[in-house]
């Protein structure tokens, strides 16, 4: 299988494609996509408006992810991404159709594409802000291209992809409504978006332990765990972006660690360290030791390990098309809610023709 690494750098005046073809040692720069590239690219806007939301330091997050991906033992910290990637693929398989062209947003080194089959997806583009992860993409039987791109500004033309997937990436986006609008824009009519992101109860044990320790030792606390989106907001944001036939569900994964310090080490190895602008860069030694003791006391198991809870939101949304099922017209019901208890009795009655 021929796999190419295709990076996109956006500037204000033009869109530059930095392309590395598999088997070559150099990089080539183009003002437009090379012939046969296969990825329709939209030129960068010259008047891009800065997002009004600015919770996260995106440049810091990019450095964190690049550092994590460049470590020799990076794969030992990818157990959570691998698990969620497989669950996303299960949801893709539930849609009984072939997707000619797919996009994976926040792909990392690829946690979804290795589990897809050629009978489900013909081609896939992996997009991420982390160049180091894209350089070491996992092998897949599907022809794959890799693009360096921001979730809030996807450098693709409208109506490009039949399927868009995203796994554990959108929780770091400053402007989530815009990210959903971009996903909707690049989807074809009757295309589907299937994604997963961390939920509001993620790492609540770590959050509580750090807060209690700082209140005790320093008389106040700073946020050390990044804020997350509430589940009831996801459906509203996706609906505002234009998606229909929405499905949002939650799940929890609990991972056990020897202690709080091992958990924090794994979070750093995942590239999931806090990057909020209001974060406190350094932790007081007494506070961090107290937090570890509180964590163990409040949540510790009999075997000495401590749990860490990761809440996952799964979301599915479709771009509208005339072929999709539509709700019945208002007032067309033949039975009221008050008669629902009689449904079994009505269904079991023999018809006159059968008598």
XYZ file of C-alpha atoms in Angstrom:
355
model
C 0.000 0.000 0.000
C 1.341 3.371 -0.958
C 0.953 5.863 1.877
C 1.898 9.508 1.552
C 2.381 12.143 4.251
C 0.774 15.392 3.201
C 1.125 18.442 5.460
C -0.805 21.672 5.038
C 0.505 25.001 6.284
C -1.919 27.902 6.148
C -0.964 31.547 5.825
C -2.934 34.744 5.267
C -2.072 35.289 1.607
C -1.931 31.836 0.126
C -2.302 28.180 0.914
C 0.997 26.277 0.827
C 1.108 22.515 0.580
C 4.195 20.884 2.077
C 4.249 17.375 0.639
C 6.416 14.369 1.468
C 5.778 11.383 -0.766
C 6.492 7.935 0.603
C 9.941 6.752 -0.447
C 11.380 10.241 -0.957
C 13.760 12.018 1.405
C 12.834 15.619 0.674
C 9.888 17.937 1.082
C 8.302 19.824 -1.817
C 6.273 23.031 -1.615
C 3.371 23.906 -3.892
C 1.011 26.852 -4.180
C -1.789 24.388 -4.931
C -2.272 20.620 -4.631
C 0.077 18.537 -6.806
C -1.483 16.672 -9.716
C -3.171 13.483 -8.599
C -3.041 14.495 -4.943
C -6.662 13.543 -4.500
C -7.440 15.934 -1.629
C -9.478 19.019 -2.600
C -7.906 21.873 -0.631
C -9.560 25.193 0.135
C -7.357 28.272 0.181
C -6.987 30.060 3.488
C -9.217 33.061 4.068
C -7.451 36.417 4.070
C -9.825 37.823 6.684
C -10.124 35.042 9.240
C -11.835 36.285 12.389
C -10.195 35.243 15.644
C -12.373 33.105 17.882
C -14.090 34.833 20.767
C -13.345 31.730 22.849
C -9.783 31.455 24.047
C -9.648 28.937 26.879
C -6.677 26.867 25.733
C -3.147 27.737 24.680
C -3.142 25.909 21.343
C 0.568 26.445 20.723
C 1.316 24.855 24.103
C -0.960 21.913 23.278
C 0.849 21.444 19.966
C 4.208 21.364 21.771
C 2.872 18.910 24.367
C 1.575 16.538 21.696
C 4.749 16.785 19.601
C 6.883 16.067 22.674
C 4.751 13.063 23.639
C 4.798 11.647 20.094
C 8.580 12.014 19.834
C 9.301 9.833 22.876
C 10.749 6.383 22.242
C 8.106 4.748 24.443
C 5.170 6.814 23.140
C 3.066 3.780 22.243
C 2.859 2.540 25.842
C 0.677 5.570 26.712
C -1.809 5.095 23.862
C -3.992 2.439 25.503
C -6.940 4.806 25.992
C -6.820 6.191 22.452
C -6.581 2.669 21.040
C -9.659 1.572 22.995
C -11.778 4.573 21.971
C -10.577 4.250 18.373
C -11.924 0.692 18.235
C -15.258 1.819 19.687
C -15.535 4.538 17.030
C -14.900 1.907 14.346
C -17.678 -0.264 15.813
C -20.070 2.641 15.278
C -18.805 3.083 11.701
C -19.504 -0.591 11.017
C -23.040 -0.115 12.352
C -23.741 2.140 9.355
C -24.404 -0.347 6.560
C -22.774 1.445 3.659
C -19.478 2.015 1.884
C -17.723 5.365 2.434
C -15.565 6.286 -0.582
C -13.720 9.154 1.180
C -13.252 9.675 4.940
C -11.559 12.214 7.210
C -10.109 11.541 10.672
C -9.802 14.782 12.680
C -7.235 14.751 15.480
C -5.975 11.405 14.258
C -2.615 11.365 16.038
C -0.628 8.485 14.606
C -3.854 6.719 13.638
C -6.107 4.922 16.100
C -9.116 4.474 13.803
C -7.824 3.707 10.304
C -5.936 0.485 11.253
C -9.251 -1.079 12.334
C -11.208 -0.063 9.218
C -11.548 -2.325 6.201
C -11.462 -1.658 2.470
C -15.057 -2.875 2.286
C -16.107 0.045 4.526
C -13.784 2.934 3.609
C -11.923 3.310 0.319
C -9.629 6.248 1.218
C -8.971 8.238 4.377
C -7.252 11.521 5.263
C -5.733 11.853 8.742
C -5.581 15.440 10.058
C -3.839 16.600 13.230
C -1.869 19.572 14.578
C 0.894 17.192 15.749
C 3.518 16.754 13.032
C 5.505 14.175 15.014
C 2.503 11.858 15.339
C 1.699 12.078 11.633
C 5.280 11.070 10.789
C 4.752 7.721 12.520
C 1.247 6.821 11.346
C 0.174 3.246 12.013
C -0.090 0.889 9.049
C -3.505 0.470 7.456
C -4.877 -1.496 4.537
C -6.671 1.665 3.381
C -4.822 4.251 1.231
C -4.026 7.072 3.679
C -2.868 10.671 3.476
C -1.822 12.836 6.426
C -2.540 16.562 6.727
C -1.375 19.044 9.356
C -4.542 21.044 10.090
C -6.486 22.770 12.860
C -9.898 21.410 13.836
C -11.371 24.917 13.691
C -10.173 25.568 10.129
C -10.182 22.486 7.938
C -8.334 23.210 4.664
C -10.712 21.210 2.485
C -13.378 22.231 0.012
C -17.073 21.994 0.783
C -18.842 18.642 0.279
C -15.620 16.618 0.161
C -16.032 13.686 2.552
C -18.623 10.946 2.972
C -17.543 10.232 6.546
C -15.812 12.312 9.230
C -14.559 10.710 12.452
C -12.822 12.206 15.478
C -11.514 10.497 18.599
C -10.436 12.327 21.780
C -9.374 15.549 20.106
C -12.223 18.070 20.175
C -12.010 18.697 23.951
C -8.953 20.897 23.280
C -10.722 23.101 20.723
C -11.304 26.730 21.729
C -14.277 27.284 19.428
C -16.256 24.038 19.434
C -19.260 25.515 17.555
C -16.955 26.520 14.715
C -15.332 23.083 14.679
C -18.759 21.461 14.237
C -19.573 23.971 11.480
C -16.334 23.065 9.687
C -17.108 19.350 9.948
C -20.589 19.992 8.558
C -19.138 22.071 5.712
C -16.689 19.417 4.477
C -19.276 16.615 4.670
C -21.258 15.667 1.587
C -25.036 15.582 1.718
C -26.126 12.448 3.600
C -22.616 12.227 5.067
C -22.157 11.265 8.703
C -19.961 12.529 11.535
C -19.026 10.025 14.264
C -16.927 11.345 17.134
C -15.836 10.878 20.733
C -14.511 13.357 23.265
C -13.830 13.515 27.001
C -16.798 14.483 29.179
C -17.235 16.679 32.236
C -16.680 13.929 34.846
C -13.275 12.994 33.432
C -10.552 12.829 36.130
C -12.872 14.079 38.861
C -10.799 12.146 41.433
C -7.628 14.017 40.463
C -9.451 17.359 40.332
C -10.960 16.973 43.809
C -7.701 15.764 45.375
C -5.689 18.699 44.021
C -8.306 21.233 45.067
C -8.605 19.899 48.617
C -4.820 19.761 49.020
C -4.303 23.339 47.850
C -7.138 24.659 50.026
C -5.579 22.954 53.037
C -1.971 23.974 52.376
C -2.332 27.296 50.545
C -5.767 28.617 51.440
C -7.092 28.488 47.852
C -6.838 26.480 44.664
C -6.031 26.877 40.972
C -7.480 24.808 38.096
C -5.150 21.925 37.251
C -7.575 19.844 35.155
C -8.853 21.396 31.940
C -12.575 22.218 31.663
C -14.780 19.887 29.626
C -18.032 20.271 27.694
C -21.341 19.243 29.283
C -23.248 16.460 27.525
C -26.436 18.508 27.126
C -24.475 21.136 25.178
C -23.247 18.728 22.495
C -26.641 18.076 20.927
C -27.425 21.803 20.909
C -24.109 22.704 19.265
C -24.414 20.000 16.618
C -28.008 20.987 15.890
C -26.982 24.621 15.474
C -24.264 23.529 13.041
C -26.946 21.888 10.848
C -26.710 18.189 11.747
C -29.858 16.114 12.054
C -30.708 12.594 13.313
C -28.441 13.299 16.290
C -27.315 10.629 18.733
C -25.319 11.483 21.869
C -24.493 8.896 24.532
C -22.018 8.627 27.383
C -19.754 5.935 28.746
C -17.156 5.708 31.492
C -13.810 3.961 31.476
C -12.009 3.491 34.774
C -8.272 2.850 34.744
C -6.354 1.835 37.876
C -2.872 3.164 38.647
C -0.370 2.457 41.450
C -0.746 6.077 42.576
C -1.477 9.665 41.566
C 2.043 10.295 40.268
C 1.796 7.361 37.832
C -1.506 8.784 36.540
C 0.049 12.214 35.979
C 3.006 10.631 34.197
C 0.660 8.776 31.834
C -1.334 11.947 31.134
C 1.905 13.675 30.163
C 2.840 10.724 27.948
C -0.560 10.958 26.235
C -0.019 14.655 25.516
C -3.029 15.398 27.754
C -1.402 17.803 30.207
C -3.365 20.932 31.071
C -2.940 23.777 28.570
C -5.596 26.228 29.783
C -4.417 29.829 29.823
C -5.308 30.164 33.518
C -3.355 27.072 34.537
C -0.753 27.245 37.287
C 2.554 26.166 35.797
C 4.195 24.948 39.011
C 2.766 22.910 41.891
C 3.866 23.443 45.466
C 5.741 20.369 46.733
C 3.731 20.140 49.957
C 0.479 20.507 48.030
C 1.288 17.772 45.531
C 2.304 15.339 48.289
C -0.871 16.164 50.187
C -2.936 15.633 47.017
C -1.422 12.174 46.535
C -2.285 11.254 50.121
C -5.858 12.592 49.772
C -6.295 10.702 46.479
C -5.226 7.470 48.130
C -7.384 8.045 51.200
C -10.572 9.054 49.359
C -10.467 6.772 46.319
C -7.834 4.113 47.004
C -8.682 0.432 46.480
C -7.923 -2.412 48.888
C -5.014 -3.521 46.702
C -3.370 -0.081 47.013
C -4.213 1.165 43.515
C -6.198 4.318 42.744
C -8.861 4.672 40.017
C -9.032 7.391 37.363
C -12.369 7.882 35.611
C -12.551 8.944 31.973
C -16.043 9.937 30.839
C -16.535 9.619 27.090
C -19.183 11.349 24.995
C -20.025 9.614 21.704
C -21.856 11.656 19.074
C -23.334 10.902 15.673
C -24.815 13.493 13.335
C -25.879 13.440 9.695
C -25.789 16.135 7.067
C -29.390 16.416 5.786
C -30.486 14.846 2.492
C -33.896 14.365 0.896
C -33.508 10.564 1.021
C -33.317 10.509 4.820
C -36.293 9.509 6.956
C -38.349 12.479 8.112
C -40.586 12.854 11.171
C -44.326 12.563 10.628
C -46.318 15.776 10.295
C -47.647 17.342 13.452
C -51.151 16.064 14.252
C -50.874 12.942 12.074
C -50.744 10.504 15.024
C -53.537 7.932 15.263
C -53.080 7.245 18.989
C -52.518 9.505 22.012
C -49.898 9.018 24.709
C -52.713 8.209 27.118
C -53.499 5.078 25.101
C -49.953 3.697 25.032
C -50.829 1.243 27.789
C -53.422 -0.318 25.499
C -51.017 -0.945 22.602
C -50.506 -4.635 23.367
C -54.259 -5.166 23.712
C -54.974 -3.440 20.392
C -52.218 -5.303 18.534
C -53.318 -8.688 19.893
C -56.969 -8.203 18.812
C -57.861 -10.377 15.793
C -58.816 -8.449 12.700
C -62.360 -8.781 11.341
C -61.031 -10.261 8.121
C -59.284 -13.000 10.099
C -62.439 -13.946 12.053
